[in-house]
Amino acid sequence: MDYSLLQNFALALGLGALIGLEREYARFQKRGHDYAGIRTFPLIAVFGALSAYLGELISPWILITGIILTGLLIVIAYFTITDKSRKYVGATSEMAGFLTFFIGVLCYHGQTTFAVILAVVITLILYARSFLHHFAEKMNKEEMADTLKFAVIALVILPLLPNKAYGPYEIFNPFVIWLMVVFISGISFAGYIFIKWFGERGITLAGIFGGLVSSTAVTTSFAQRSKKETTIFKALALGVILANTVMFVRILIEVFVINPKLFVMMLVPFSVLILISVIFSYILWIKAKNVKGKVELSSPFTLGPALKFGLFFAFILAVVKLADVYLSSKGVYLVSFISGFADVDAITVSLSQLAKTTLDMNTARNGIVIAALTNIAVKGGIVYWFGDRKKFAKIILSLYLALIVLGVTLIFLF
């Protein structure tokens, strides 16, 4: 007996049951209609897997017939329910049922990862019905237009750009540079959504999650916003500090995955930097939470500043590349310092890998610390030039200066 075949059918049954469970729950919560539930959806998924199996074993027409039959049954069920209710009924459950059939097909063909992801996404979309409807209802014309603009730069322009380096020493990569533009715009867009739904608390969430992607993007976005929304400058500063705290944590995780021995050596300096940042964040949070200021939301999509930062990023990349070409023999610390201007992850991964073979552990650790502190200094410049200098920049720069002094001290101590 082919147990892998049984496993695929069992997976189809389970994924169908997951979607069916959500539909059954929605029906009991009176959010849906009586089309299908915990029993029907698993059967649809198994029918899809069985149709694919027989289609491969006997004739492809069996699979085609299965698709047609499933579609017809779903259409009949939809019109029957619509006729009974005598009002407009959405076709979300019907589409979910049709997709469940193909989840079964995917399971049979061994595309289990794709099938699981698809089933989970479908279930989430079904479950988030109220939230999505409420979100769409609260959108205004400008927000809808800006959403489409962001979709164009992220989903239309970015994929069309060549992911290839051009120019002297292959410095300029259009895809990478535009990706930074998308990051900046995306963080700004996400921050707008978080602020709209959660108020000032949304800034904190945007800072934490944005720091997982690009703390530089968070810093730039929030610095630009600090000039427009002056009443929430403390919350914006907190978001930036949290994003950079996440950056320290991200570096430790990268080192741990590549070189656990180096991770142990880096625990003390980076734990101190993280601890100071967390304490500073807590103090700032205490001060910011009692400030009652109205959050005046401007346009969620600001392409102009994002383009400026894209040019700035391209310039930094060029400087780093040229320095690497002409000064690479000057040592690891110089390369770490230069790399910190553009990116921390690349130098972290490189030094962690080299420390497993030829590079001294202390040198690798100090190089990563130097890159992180350089990156903090660069973001301090971004805060100063792009942000509100009177209040917002003053808060962040005081912490950044303390971190840099502390980091340099730790290098000499350890």
XYZ file of C-alpha atoms in Angstrom:
414
model
C 0.000 0.000 0.000
C 1.230 3.466 -0.901
C 1.205 5.291 2.446
C 2.289 8.583 0.860
C -0.964 8.525 -1.138
C -2.946 8.083 2.076
C -1.003 10.926 3.675
C -1.862 13.239 0.789
C -5.553 12.344 1.016
C -5.466 12.804 4.801
C -3.889 16.239 4.350
C -6.602 17.194 1.859
C -9.213 16.068 4.377
C -7.579 18.073 7.171
C -7.192 21.279 5.158
C -10.785 21.031 3.977
C -11.854 20.556 7.599
C -9.936 23.706 8.594
C -11.834 25.829 6.074
C -15.092 24.075 6.926
C -14.576 24.711 10.640
C -14.329 28.448 10.013
C -17.497 28.396 7.880
C -19.329 26.428 10.580
C -18.170 28.937 13.192
C -19.321 31.835 11.000
C -22.732 30.234 10.610
C -23.173 29.886 14.375
C -22.074 33.515 14.740
C -24.706 34.390 12.114
C -22.050 35.746 9.752
C -22.747 33.342 6.911
C -25.428 31.337 5.123
C -26.157 27.588 5.103
C -24.081 26.507 2.115
C -21.349 24.249 3.499
C -19.564 23.619 6.751
C -17.411 21.235 8.732
C -18.525 18.169 6.734
C -18.930 19.506 3.186
C -15.574 21.268 2.790
C -13.472 18.203 3.707
C -15.496 16.177 1.195
C -14.849 18.781 -1.510
C -11.102 18.606 -0.817
C -11.090 14.795 -0.907
C -13.147 14.872 -4.112
C -10.470 17.109 -5.634
C -7.698 14.717 -4.600
C -9.682 11.709 -5.856
C -10.409 13.409 -9.200
C -6.707 14.144 -9.650
C -5.821 10.542 -8.741
C -8.333 8.966 -11.139
C -7.462 11.535 -13.804
C -3.859 10.390 -13.683
C -4.760 6.693 -13.374
C -7.504 6.454 -16.027
C -8.105 9.638 -18.035
C -7.484 13.417 -17.654
C -11.149 13.921 -18.495
C -12.082 12.633 -15.049
C -10.332 15.616 -13.440
C -11.985 18.010 -15.895
C -15.366 16.410 -15.151
C -14.702 16.769 -11.414
C -13.981 20.483 -11.835
C -17.170 20.998 -13.861
C -19.317 19.018 -11.407
C -17.951 20.914 -8.413
C -18.560 24.227 -10.150
C -22.125 23.269 -11.093
C -22.989 22.073 -7.581
C -21.637 25.283 -6.053
C -23.529 27.476 -8.548
C -26.778 25.566 -7.893
C -26.286 25.909 -4.129
C -25.641 29.640 -4.479
C -28.774 30.350 -6.519
C -30.873 28.141 -4.240
C -29.794 30.117 -1.176
C -30.223 33.449 -2.985
C -33.726 32.478 -4.059
C -34.690 31.518 -0.495
C -33.296 34.645 1.142
C -34.595 36.938 -1.645
C -31.709 39.324 -1.116
C -28.129 39.765 -2.270
C -25.817 37.085 -0.911
C -22.063 37.213 -1.352
C -20.265 34.373 -3.106
C -17.282 34.162 -0.748
C -18.146 30.712 0.615
C -18.813 29.409 -2.885
C -15.414 30.594 -4.114
C -13.799 29.075 -1.017
C -15.487 25.770 -1.838
C -14.214 25.856 -5.422
C -10.675 26.638 -4.239
C -10.919 23.814 -1.699
C -11.366 21.387 -4.609
C -8.026 22.537 -6.049
C -6.391 22.291 -2.621
C -7.259 18.590 -2.813
C -5.684 18.415 -6.279
C -2.506 20.053 -4.964
C -2.346 17.604 -2.058
C -2.535 14.615 -4.396
C 0.303 15.956 -6.558
C 2.521 16.425 -3.494
C 2.409 20.234 -3.472
C 1.763 20.109 0.261
C 3.464 23.369 1.251
C 1.533 25.385 -1.313
C -1.697 23.607 -0.349
C -1.229 24.356 3.359
C -0.372 28.024 2.728
C -3.372 28.404 0.417
C -5.730 26.791 2.941
C -4.496 28.972 5.803
C -4.740 32.158 3.718
C -8.287 31.265 2.603
C -9.295 30.573 6.216
C -7.817 33.880 7.388
C -9.635 35.815 4.657
C -12.916 34.142 5.578
C -12.405 34.761 9.296
C -11.423 38.421 8.782
C -14.679 39.257 6.998
C -15.910 41.815 9.536
C -12.510 43.471 9.875
C -11.988 43.735 6.105
C -15.478 45.127 5.499
C -15.068 47.645 8.312
C -11.630 48.629 7.006
C -12.959 49.213 3.478
C -15.929 51.150 4.845
C -13.658 53.561 6.751
C -11.389 54.293 3.781
C -11.731 57.652 2.063
C -11.050 58.552 -1.557
C -7.480 59.725 -0.928
C -6.576 56.550 0.968
C -7.934 54.362 -1.821
C -5.960 56.315 -4.423
C -2.777 56.072 -2.341
C -3.286 52.329 -1.898
C -3.378 51.942 -5.671
C -0.251 54.110 -6.040
C 1.630 51.935 -3.574
C 0.436 48.819 -5.406
C 1.861 50.250 -8.641
C 5.339 50.977 -7.242
C 5.524 47.678 -5.314
C 3.763 45.198 -7.591
C 4.130 46.714 -11.070
C 7.316 48.802 -11.258
C 9.524 46.726 -8.905
C 9.123 43.360 -10.725
C 9.859 45.060 -14.063
C 13.216 46.467 -12.948
C 16.312 44.376 -13.751
C 17.905 42.766 -10.705
C 21.372 43.309 -12.106
C 24.259 45.620 -11.237
C 25.314 48.328 -13.711
C 27.989 50.992 -14.007
C 31.627 51.079 -12.897
C 32.377 48.203 -10.520
C 28.725 47.154 -10.905
C 27.645 49.653 -8.253
C 24.044 50.436 -9.199
C 21.317 47.809 -9.055
C 17.940 49.352 -10.064
C 15.956 46.593 -8.351
C 17.749 46.937 -5.006
C 17.528 50.746 -5.033
C 13.815 50.727 -5.896
C 13.263 48.037 -3.267
C 14.438 50.570 -0.669
C 11.901 53.061 -2.089
C 9.214 50.398 -1.640
C 10.419 49.702 1.919
C 10.266 53.386 2.870
C 6.814 53.819 1.324
C 5.625 50.515 2.794
C 6.709 51.369 6.331
C 5.046 54.772 6.004
C 1.898 53.121 4.655
C 1.844 50.476 7.401
C 2.477 53.132 10.034
C -0.477 55.132 8.726
C -2.750 52.080 8.962
C -1.546 51.191 12.469
C -2.008 54.785 13.658
C -5.479 55.000 12.140
C -6.641 51.811 13.840
C -4.710 51.867 17.110
C -3.865 55.538 17.610
C -0.421 56.207 19.084
C -0.100 52.526 20.044
C -0.011 51.752 16.318
C 3.273 53.628 15.994
C 4.869 51.253 18.489
C 3.638 48.221 16.541
C 4.852 49.698 13.254
C 8.262 50.351 14.805
C 8.650 46.821 16.161
C 7.497 44.974 13.036
C 9.179 47.471 10.712
C 12.469 46.876 12.513
C 12.332 43.245 11.413
C 12.442 44.401 7.789
C 14.422 47.642 7.818
C 15.098 49.825 10.846
C 16.513 52.426 8.451
C 13.192 52.565 6.608
C 11.331 53.013 9.908
C 13.736 55.760 10.973
C 13.337 57.645 7.701
C 9.567 57.270 7.567
C 8.955 58.324 11.176
C 11.458 61.175 10.932
C 9.554 62.585 7.954
C 6.257 62.142 9.794
C 7.579 63.956 12.892
C 7.553 67.227 10.952
C 3.864 66.825 10.117
C 2.466 65.266 13.305
C 4.234 67.293 15.986
C 1.786 66.299 18.746
C 2.954 62.677 18.698
C 6.710 63.233 18.377
C 7.380 61.147 21.520
C 5.430 58.193 20.146
C 7.276 58.468 16.818
C 10.622 58.641 18.625
C 9.639 55.545 20.618
C 8.820 53.724 17.371
C 12.256 54.548 15.940
C 14.073 53.454 19.104
C 12.139 50.170 19.216
C 12.922 49.509 15.536
C 16.631 49.906 16.248
C 16.365 47.730 19.353
C 14.876 45.037 17.124
C 17.882 45.521 14.821
C 20.234 44.567 17.684
C 18.139 41.470 18.391
C 18.110 40.592 14.680
C 21.916 40.751 14.556
C 22.204 38.372 17.516
C 19.818 35.911 15.863
C 21.799 35.995 12.600
C 25.063 35.318 14.454
C 23.499 32.501 16.511
C 22.270 30.728 13.373
C 25.659 30.945 11.617
C 28.192 30.804 14.458
C 26.957 29.849 17.976
C 30.447 30.310 19.491
C 30.639 33.887 18.233
C 27.106 34.431 19.539
C 28.300 33.660 23.088
C 31.067 36.255 22.761
C 28.624 38.867 21.482
C 26.024 38.366 24.205
C 27.585 40.830 26.661
C 28.079 43.886 24.397
C 24.793 43.484 22.534
C 22.815 42.630 25.671
C 24.048 45.881 27.214
C 23.045 47.852 24.098
C 19.625 46.168 24.046
C 19.117 46.734 27.791
C 19.930 50.454 27.552
C 17.575 50.808 24.570
C 14.758 48.976 26.386
C 15.163 51.111 29.535
C 15.176 54.292 27.462
C 12.104 53.051 25.552
C 10.257 52.321 28.791
C 10.988 55.785 30.208
C 9.870 57.395 26.954
C 6.737 55.222 26.891
C 5.836 56.346 30.436
C 6.170 59.977 29.366
C 4.374 59.527 26.051
C 1.372 57.535 27.269
C -0.001 60.433 29.338
C 0.234 62.931 26.502
C -3.168 63.389 24.895
C -2.638 64.716 21.431
C -4.837 64.352 18.405
C -3.194 62.316 15.673
C -3.572 64.333 12.512
C -3.177 61.865 9.686
C -1.751 63.134 6.433
C -1.508 61.213 3.177
C -0.427 57.595 3.793
C 1.652 57.545 0.617
C 4.676 59.872 0.384
C 6.683 58.932 -2.700
C 8.785 62.129 -2.818
C 10.734 61.569 0.418
C 11.027 57.866 -0.391
C 12.626 58.704 -3.749
C 15.055 61.086 -2.033
C 16.098 58.343 0.340
C 16.456 55.940 -2.592
C 18.975 58.337 -4.142
C 20.724 58.677 -0.773
C 20.875 54.890 -0.466
C 22.345 54.597 -3.987
C 25.011 57.160 -3.080
C 25.967 55.261 0.074
C 26.165 52.001 -1.882
C 28.535 53.654 -4.349
C 30.781 54.970 -1.564
C 30.881 51.576 0.144
C 31.703 49.753 -3.088
C 34.504 52.145 -4.056
C 35.972 51.998 -0.562
C 35.852 48.213 -0.664
C 37.679 48.192 -4.024
C 40.457 50.593 -3.029
C 40.760 50.055 0.740
C 39.976 46.376 1.292
C 43.520 45.653 2.431
C 43.273 48.133 5.308
C 41.531 45.670 7.567
C 38.263 44.246 8.814
C 37.412 47.212 11.029
C 37.585 49.695 8.178
C 35.378 47.475 6.015
C 32.957 47.051 8.932
C 32.822 50.809 9.430
C 32.145 51.421 5.737
C 29.588 48.597 5.489
C 27.638 50.026 8.409
C 26.774 53.045 6.289
C 24.549 50.950 4.055
C 23.737 47.619 5.688
C 24.394 45.691 8.899
C 23.123 42.272 7.864
C 25.665 41.716 5.076
C 28.731 42.383 7.236
C 27.212 40.415 10.144
C 26.716 37.314 8.013
C 30.147 37.650 6.366
C 32.126 38.050 9.601
C 30.158 35.298 11.356
C 31.001 32.909 8.538
C 34.690 33.916 8.375
C 35.031 33.545 12.160
C 34.316 29.823 11.735
C 37.549 29.406 9.742
C 40.252 32.070 9.389
C 39.055 35.201 11.185
C 39.776 35.831 14.866
C 36.617 35.721 17.023
C 37.389 38.992 18.807
C 37.986 40.730 15.498
C 34.691 39.422 14.115
C 32.777 40.514 17.220
C 34.312 43.994 17.231
C 33.725 44.340 13.498
C 30.011 43.600 13.895
C 29.744 46.056 16.809
C 31.487 48.744 14.737
C 29.111 48.154 11.816
C 26.076 48.389 14.133
C 27.320 51.604 15.765
C 28.123 53.118 12.372
C 24.623 52.256 11.219
C 23.211 53.938 14.346
C 25.281 57.050 13.554
C 23.981 57.107 9.966
C 20.409 56.864 11.230
C 21.199 59.687 13.621
C 22.040 61.768 10.555
C 18.756 60.717 8.935
C 16.865 61.766 12.073
C 18.627 65.134 12.094
C 18.161 65.929 8.410
C 14.714 64.434 7.785
C 13.036 64.874 11.182
C 11.887 67.617 13.530
C 15.130 68.841 15.104
C 13.620 70.668 18.087
C 11.919 67.749 19.839
C 11.951 64.483 17.867
C 15.645 64.487 16.900
C 16.771 65.671 20.342
C 15.262 62.604 22.041
C 16.694 60.043 19.630
C 20.128 61.618 19.206
C 20.671 61.644 22.979
C 20.162 57.858 23.068
C 22.199 57.241 19.918
C 25.126 59.217 21.318
C 24.982 57.189 24.539
C 24.869 53.911 22.579
C 27.857 54.860 20.422
C 29.967 55.894 23.433
C 28.928 52.747 25.300
C 29.607 50.533 22.282
C 33.102 51.923 21.761
C 33.809 51.450 25.485
C 32.652 47.823 25.311
C 34.972 47.153 22.372
C 37.986 48.227 24.443
C 36.789 46.407 27.570
C 36.115 43.088 25.891
